[in-house]
Each structure stands twice: as C-alpha cells, then as structure tokens.
PDB file of N, CA and C in Angstrom:
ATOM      1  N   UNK A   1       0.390   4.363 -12.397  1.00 38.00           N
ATOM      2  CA  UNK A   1      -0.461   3.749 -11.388  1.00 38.00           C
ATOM      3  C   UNK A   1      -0.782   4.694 -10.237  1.00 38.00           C
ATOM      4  N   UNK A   2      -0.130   6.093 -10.276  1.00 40.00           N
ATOM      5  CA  UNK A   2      -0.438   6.643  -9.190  1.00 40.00           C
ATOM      6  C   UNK A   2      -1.324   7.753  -9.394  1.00 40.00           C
ATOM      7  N   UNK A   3      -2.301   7.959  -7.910  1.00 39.00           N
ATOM      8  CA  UNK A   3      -3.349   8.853  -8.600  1.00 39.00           C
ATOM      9  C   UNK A   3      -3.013  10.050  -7.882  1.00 39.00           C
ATOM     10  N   UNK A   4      -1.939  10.229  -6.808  1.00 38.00           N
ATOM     11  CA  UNK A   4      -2.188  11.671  -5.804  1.00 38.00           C
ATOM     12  C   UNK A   4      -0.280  11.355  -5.474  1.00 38.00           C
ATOM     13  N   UNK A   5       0.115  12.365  -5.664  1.00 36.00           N
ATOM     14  CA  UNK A   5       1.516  12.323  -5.031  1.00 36.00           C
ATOM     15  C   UNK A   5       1.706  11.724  -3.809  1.00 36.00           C
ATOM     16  N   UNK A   6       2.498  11.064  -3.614  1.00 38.00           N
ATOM     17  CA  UNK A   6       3.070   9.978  -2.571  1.00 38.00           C
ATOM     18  C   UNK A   6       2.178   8.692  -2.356  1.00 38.00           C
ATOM     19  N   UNK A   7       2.074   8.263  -3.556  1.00 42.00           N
ATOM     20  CA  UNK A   7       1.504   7.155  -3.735  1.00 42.00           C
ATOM     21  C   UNK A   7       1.665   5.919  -2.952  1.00 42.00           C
ATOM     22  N   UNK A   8       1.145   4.841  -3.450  1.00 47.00           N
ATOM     23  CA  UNK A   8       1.700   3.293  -2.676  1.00 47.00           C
ATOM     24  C   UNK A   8       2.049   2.956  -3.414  1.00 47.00           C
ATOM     25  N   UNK A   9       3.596   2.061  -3.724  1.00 47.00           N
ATOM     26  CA  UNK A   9       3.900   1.131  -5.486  1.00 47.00           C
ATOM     27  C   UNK A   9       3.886  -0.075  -4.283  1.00 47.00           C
ATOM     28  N   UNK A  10       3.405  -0.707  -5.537  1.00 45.00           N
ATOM     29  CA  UNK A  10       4.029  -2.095  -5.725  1.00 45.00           C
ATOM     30  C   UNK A  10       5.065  -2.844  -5.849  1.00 45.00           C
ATOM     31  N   UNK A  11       5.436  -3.796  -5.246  1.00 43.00           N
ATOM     32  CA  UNK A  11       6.622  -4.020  -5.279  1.00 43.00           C
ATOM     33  C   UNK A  11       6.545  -5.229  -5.524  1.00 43.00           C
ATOM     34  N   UNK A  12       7.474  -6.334  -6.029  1.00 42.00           N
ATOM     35  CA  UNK A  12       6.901  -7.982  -6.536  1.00 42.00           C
ATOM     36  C   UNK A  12       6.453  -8.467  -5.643  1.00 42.00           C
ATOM     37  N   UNK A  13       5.790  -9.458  -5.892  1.00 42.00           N
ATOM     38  CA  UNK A  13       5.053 -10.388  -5.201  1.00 42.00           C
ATOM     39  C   UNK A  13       6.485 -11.167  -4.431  1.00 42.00           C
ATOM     40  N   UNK A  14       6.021 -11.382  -3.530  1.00 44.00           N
ATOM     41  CA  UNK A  14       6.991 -12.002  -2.553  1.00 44.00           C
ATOM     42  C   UNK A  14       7.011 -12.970  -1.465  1.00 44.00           C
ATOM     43  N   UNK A  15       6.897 -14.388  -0.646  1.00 45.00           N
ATOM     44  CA  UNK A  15       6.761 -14.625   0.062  1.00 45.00           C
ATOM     45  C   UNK A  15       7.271 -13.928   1.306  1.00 45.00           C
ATOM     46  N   UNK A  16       7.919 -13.279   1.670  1.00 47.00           N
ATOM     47  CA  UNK A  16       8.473 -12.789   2.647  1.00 47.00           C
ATOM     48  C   UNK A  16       7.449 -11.256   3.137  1.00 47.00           C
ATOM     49  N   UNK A  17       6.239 -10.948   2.498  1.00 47.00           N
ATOM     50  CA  UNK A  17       5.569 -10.166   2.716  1.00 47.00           C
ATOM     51  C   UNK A  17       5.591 -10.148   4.126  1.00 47.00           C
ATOM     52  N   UNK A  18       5.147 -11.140   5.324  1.00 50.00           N
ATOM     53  CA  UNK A  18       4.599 -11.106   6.632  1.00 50.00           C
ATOM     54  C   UNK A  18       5.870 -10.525   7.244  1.00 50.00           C
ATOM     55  N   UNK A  19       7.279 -10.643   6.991  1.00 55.00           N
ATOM     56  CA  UNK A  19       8.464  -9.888   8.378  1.00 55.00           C
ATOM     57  C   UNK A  19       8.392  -8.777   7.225  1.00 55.00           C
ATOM     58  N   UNK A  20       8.055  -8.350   6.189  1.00 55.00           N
ATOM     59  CA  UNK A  20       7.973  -6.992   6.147  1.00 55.00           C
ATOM     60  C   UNK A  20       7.688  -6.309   6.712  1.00 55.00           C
ATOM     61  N   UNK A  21       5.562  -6.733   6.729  1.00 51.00           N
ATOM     62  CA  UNK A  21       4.757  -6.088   7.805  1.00 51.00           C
ATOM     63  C   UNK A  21       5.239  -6.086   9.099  1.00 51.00           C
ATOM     64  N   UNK A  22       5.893  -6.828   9.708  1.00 55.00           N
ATOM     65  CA  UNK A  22       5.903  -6.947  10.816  1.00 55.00           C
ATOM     66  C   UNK A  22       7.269  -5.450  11.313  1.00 55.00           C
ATOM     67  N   UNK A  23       7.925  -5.783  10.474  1.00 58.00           N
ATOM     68  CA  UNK A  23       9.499  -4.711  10.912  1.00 58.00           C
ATOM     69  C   UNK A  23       8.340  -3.570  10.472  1.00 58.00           C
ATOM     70  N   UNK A  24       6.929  -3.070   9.854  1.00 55.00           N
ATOM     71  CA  UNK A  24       6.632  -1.736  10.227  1.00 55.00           C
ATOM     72  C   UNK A  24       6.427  -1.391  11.337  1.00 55.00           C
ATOM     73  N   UNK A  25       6.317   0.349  11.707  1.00 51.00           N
ATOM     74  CA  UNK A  25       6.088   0.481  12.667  1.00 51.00           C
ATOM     75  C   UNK A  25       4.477   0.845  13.047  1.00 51.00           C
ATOM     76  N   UNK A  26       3.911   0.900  13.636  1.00 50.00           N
ATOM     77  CA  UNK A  26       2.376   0.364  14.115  1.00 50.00           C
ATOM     78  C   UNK A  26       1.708   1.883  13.355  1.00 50.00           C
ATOM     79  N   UNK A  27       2.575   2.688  13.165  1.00 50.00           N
ATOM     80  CA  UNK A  27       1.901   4.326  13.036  1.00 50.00           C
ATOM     81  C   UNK A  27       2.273   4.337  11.543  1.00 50.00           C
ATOM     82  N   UNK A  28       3.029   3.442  11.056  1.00 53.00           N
ATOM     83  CA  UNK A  28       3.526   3.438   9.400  1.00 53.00           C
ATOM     84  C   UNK A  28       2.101   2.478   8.393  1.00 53.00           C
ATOM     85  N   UNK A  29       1.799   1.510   9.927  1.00 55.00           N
ATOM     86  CA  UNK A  29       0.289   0.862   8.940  1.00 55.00           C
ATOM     87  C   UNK A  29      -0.765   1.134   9.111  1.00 55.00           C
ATOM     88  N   UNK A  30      -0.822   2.116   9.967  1.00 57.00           N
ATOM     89  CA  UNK A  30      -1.951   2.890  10.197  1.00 57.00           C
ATOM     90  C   UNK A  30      -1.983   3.807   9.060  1.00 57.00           C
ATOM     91  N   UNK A  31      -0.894   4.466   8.613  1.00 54.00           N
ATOM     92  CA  UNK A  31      -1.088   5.405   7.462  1.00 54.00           C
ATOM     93  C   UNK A  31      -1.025   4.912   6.172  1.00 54.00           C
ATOM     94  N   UNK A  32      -0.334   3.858   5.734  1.00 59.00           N
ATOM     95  CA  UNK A  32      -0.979   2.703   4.995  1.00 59.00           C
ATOM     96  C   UNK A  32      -2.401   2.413   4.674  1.00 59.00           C
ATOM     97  N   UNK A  33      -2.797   2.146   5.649  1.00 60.00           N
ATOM     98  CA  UNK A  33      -4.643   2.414   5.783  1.00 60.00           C
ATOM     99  C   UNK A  33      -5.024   3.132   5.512  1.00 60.00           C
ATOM    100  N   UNK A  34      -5.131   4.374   6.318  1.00 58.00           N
ATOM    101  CA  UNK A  34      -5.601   5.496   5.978  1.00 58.00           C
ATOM    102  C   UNK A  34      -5.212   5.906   4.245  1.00 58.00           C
ATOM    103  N   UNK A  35      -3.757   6.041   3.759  1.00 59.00           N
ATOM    104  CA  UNK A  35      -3.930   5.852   2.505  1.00 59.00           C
ATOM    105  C   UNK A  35      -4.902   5.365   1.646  1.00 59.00           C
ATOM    106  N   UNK A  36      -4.697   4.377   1.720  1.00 59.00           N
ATOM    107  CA  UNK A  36      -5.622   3.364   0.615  1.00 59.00           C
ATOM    108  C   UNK A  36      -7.149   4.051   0.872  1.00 59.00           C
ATOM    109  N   UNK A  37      -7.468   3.740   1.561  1.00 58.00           N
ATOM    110  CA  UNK A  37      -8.884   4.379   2.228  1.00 58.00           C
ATOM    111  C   UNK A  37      -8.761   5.709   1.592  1.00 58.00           C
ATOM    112  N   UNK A  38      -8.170   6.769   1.660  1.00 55.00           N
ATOM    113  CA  UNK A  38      -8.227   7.973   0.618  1.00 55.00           C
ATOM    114  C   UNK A  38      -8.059   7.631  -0.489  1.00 55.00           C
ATOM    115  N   UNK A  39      -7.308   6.810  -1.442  1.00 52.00           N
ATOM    116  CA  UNK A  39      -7.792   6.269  -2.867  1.00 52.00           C
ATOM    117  C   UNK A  39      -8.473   5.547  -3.286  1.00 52.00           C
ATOM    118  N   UNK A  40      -8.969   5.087  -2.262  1.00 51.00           N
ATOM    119  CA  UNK A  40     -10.557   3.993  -2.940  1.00 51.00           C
ATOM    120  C   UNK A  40     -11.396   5.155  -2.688  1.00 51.00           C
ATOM    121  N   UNK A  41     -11.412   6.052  -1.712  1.00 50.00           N
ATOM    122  CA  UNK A  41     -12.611   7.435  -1.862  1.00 50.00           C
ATOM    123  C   UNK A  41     -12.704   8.160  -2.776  1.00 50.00           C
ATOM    124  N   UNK A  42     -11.461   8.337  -3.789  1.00 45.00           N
ATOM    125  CA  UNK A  42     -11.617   9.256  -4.999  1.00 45.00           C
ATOM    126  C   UNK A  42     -11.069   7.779  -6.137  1.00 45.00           C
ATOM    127  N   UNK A  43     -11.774   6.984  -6.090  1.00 43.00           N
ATOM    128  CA  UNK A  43     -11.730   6.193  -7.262  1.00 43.00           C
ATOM    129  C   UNK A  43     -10.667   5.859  -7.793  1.00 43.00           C
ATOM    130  N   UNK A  44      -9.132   5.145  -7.664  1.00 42.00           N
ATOM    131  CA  UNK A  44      -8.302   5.371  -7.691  1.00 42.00           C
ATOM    132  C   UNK A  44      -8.061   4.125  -8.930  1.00 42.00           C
ATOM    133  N   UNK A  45      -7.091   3.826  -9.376  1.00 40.00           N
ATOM    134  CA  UNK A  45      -6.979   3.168 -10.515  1.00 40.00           C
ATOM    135  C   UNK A  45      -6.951   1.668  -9.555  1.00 40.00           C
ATOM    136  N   UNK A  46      -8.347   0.913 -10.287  1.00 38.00           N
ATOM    137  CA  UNK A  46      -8.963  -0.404  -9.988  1.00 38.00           C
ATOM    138  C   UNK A  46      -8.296  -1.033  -9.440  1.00 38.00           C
ATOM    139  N   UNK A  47      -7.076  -1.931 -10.596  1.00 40.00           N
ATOM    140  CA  UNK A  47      -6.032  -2.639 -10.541  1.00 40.00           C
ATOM    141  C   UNK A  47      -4.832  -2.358  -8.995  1.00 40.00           C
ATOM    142  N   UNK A  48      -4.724  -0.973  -9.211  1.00 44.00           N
ATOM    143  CA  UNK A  48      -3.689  -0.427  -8.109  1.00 44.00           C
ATOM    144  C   UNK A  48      -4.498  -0.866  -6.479  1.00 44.00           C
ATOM    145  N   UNK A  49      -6.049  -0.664  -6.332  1.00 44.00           N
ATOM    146  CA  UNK A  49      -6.385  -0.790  -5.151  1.00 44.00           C
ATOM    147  C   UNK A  49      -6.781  -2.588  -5.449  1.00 44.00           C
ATOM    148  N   UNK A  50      -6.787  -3.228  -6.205  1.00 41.00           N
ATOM    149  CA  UNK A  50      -7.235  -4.761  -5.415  1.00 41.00           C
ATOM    150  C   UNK A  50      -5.685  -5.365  -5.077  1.00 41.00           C
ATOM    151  N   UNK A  51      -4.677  -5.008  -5.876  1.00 45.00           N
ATOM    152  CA  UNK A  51      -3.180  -5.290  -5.538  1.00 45.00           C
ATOM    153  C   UNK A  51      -3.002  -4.606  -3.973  1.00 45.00           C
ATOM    154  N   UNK A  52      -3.687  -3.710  -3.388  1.00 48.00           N
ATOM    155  CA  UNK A  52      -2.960  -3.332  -2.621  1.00 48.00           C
ATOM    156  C   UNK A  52      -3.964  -4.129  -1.462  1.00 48.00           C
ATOM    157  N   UNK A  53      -5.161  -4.786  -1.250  1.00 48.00           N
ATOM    158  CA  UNK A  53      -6.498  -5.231  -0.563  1.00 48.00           C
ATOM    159  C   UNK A  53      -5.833  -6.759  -0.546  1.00 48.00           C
ATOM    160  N   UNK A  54      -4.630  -7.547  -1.637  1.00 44.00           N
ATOM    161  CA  UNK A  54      -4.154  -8.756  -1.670  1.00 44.00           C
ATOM    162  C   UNK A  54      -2.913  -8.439  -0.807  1.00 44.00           C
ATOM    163  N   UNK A  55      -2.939  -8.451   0.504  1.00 42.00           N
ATOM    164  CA  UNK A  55      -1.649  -8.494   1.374  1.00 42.00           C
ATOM    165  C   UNK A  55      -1.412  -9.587   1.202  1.00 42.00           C
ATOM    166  N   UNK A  56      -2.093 -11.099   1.301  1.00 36.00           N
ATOM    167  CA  UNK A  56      -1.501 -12.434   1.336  1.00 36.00           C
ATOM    168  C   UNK A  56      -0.572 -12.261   0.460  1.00 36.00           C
ATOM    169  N   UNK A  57      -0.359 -11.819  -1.013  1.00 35.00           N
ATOM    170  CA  UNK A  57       0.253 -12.016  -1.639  1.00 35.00           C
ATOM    171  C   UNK A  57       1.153 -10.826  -2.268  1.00 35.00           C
ATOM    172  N   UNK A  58       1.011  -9.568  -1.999  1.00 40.00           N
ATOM    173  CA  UNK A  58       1.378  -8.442  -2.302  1.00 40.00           C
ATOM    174  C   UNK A  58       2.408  -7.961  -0.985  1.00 40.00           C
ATOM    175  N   UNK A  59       3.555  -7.315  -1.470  1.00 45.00           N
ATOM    176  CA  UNK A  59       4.206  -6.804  -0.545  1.00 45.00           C
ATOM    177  C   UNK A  59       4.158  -5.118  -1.012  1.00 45.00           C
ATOM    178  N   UNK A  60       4.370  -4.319   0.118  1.00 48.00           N
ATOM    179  CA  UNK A  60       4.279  -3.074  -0.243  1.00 48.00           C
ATOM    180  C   UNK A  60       5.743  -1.848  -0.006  1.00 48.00           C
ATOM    181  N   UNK A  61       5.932  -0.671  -0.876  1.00 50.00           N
ATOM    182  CA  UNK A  61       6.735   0.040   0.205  1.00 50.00           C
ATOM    183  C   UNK A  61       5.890   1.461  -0.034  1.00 50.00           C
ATOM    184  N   UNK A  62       5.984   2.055   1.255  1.00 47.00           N
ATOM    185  CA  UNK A  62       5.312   3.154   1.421  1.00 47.00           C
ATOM    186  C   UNK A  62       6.397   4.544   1.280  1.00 47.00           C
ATOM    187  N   UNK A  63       5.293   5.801   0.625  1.00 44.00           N
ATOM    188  CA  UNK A  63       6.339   6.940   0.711  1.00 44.00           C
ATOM    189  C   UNK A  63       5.251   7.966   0.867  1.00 44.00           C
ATOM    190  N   UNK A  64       6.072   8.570   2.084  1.00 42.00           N
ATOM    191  CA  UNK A  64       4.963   9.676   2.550  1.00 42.00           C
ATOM    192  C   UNK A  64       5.008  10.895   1.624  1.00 42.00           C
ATOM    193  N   UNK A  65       3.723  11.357   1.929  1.00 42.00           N
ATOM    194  CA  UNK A  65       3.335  12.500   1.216  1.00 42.00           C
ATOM    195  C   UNK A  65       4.403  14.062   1.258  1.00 42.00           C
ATOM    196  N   UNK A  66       4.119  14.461   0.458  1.00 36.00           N
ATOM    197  CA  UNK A  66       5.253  15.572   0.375  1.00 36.00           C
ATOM    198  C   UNK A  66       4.220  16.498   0.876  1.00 36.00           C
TER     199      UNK A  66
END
C-alpha cells in the first residue's frame, strides 16, 4: 500500500479515532496533510488515499520520512 518511503498505514477502524487526533501534536497533522497531499499529487494507490480522506471512520499512525 505504500507508494514513497515513510508512508501512512492504516490502522483498524476504530471508534476511538477522535482522542487519537486530538493527543496529536498540531505540527504532527499538519504533516499528515501535507503527506497525503504529496500522494494524491503523484497518484498514489486509490484505495490507500480514500481510507486515509475517511477520518470519521479511519484511524491513522504516522511515520516520518527517513
């Protein structure tokens, strides 16, 4: 599922998504963003970006780029 080293995975679906987001820190979902936004620019595998556009229902963990 990943298209560029230090990808975004998926992680199960979860109700507890919202105190996830929330315990990030404001500069961790900013690059979150910015992520995604660089793999929807180079076409990134379909499935991987509408899972990641479903926050209601998707929880995430992030790993920075090497």
């Amino acid at each position: 599922m990943s298209c560029v080293r230090g990808s975004i995975h998926v992680i199960e679906s979860n109700e507890k998504y919202e105190n996830y987001f929330k315990k990030l820190d404001m500069k961790i979902i900013r690059f979150f963003y910015d992520c995604f936004s660089f793999f929807e620019s180079i076409d990134c595998n379909i499935q991987l970006l509408f899972a990641c556009k479903r926050v209601t229902k998707d929880q995430f963990k992030l790993r920075p780029f090497n």
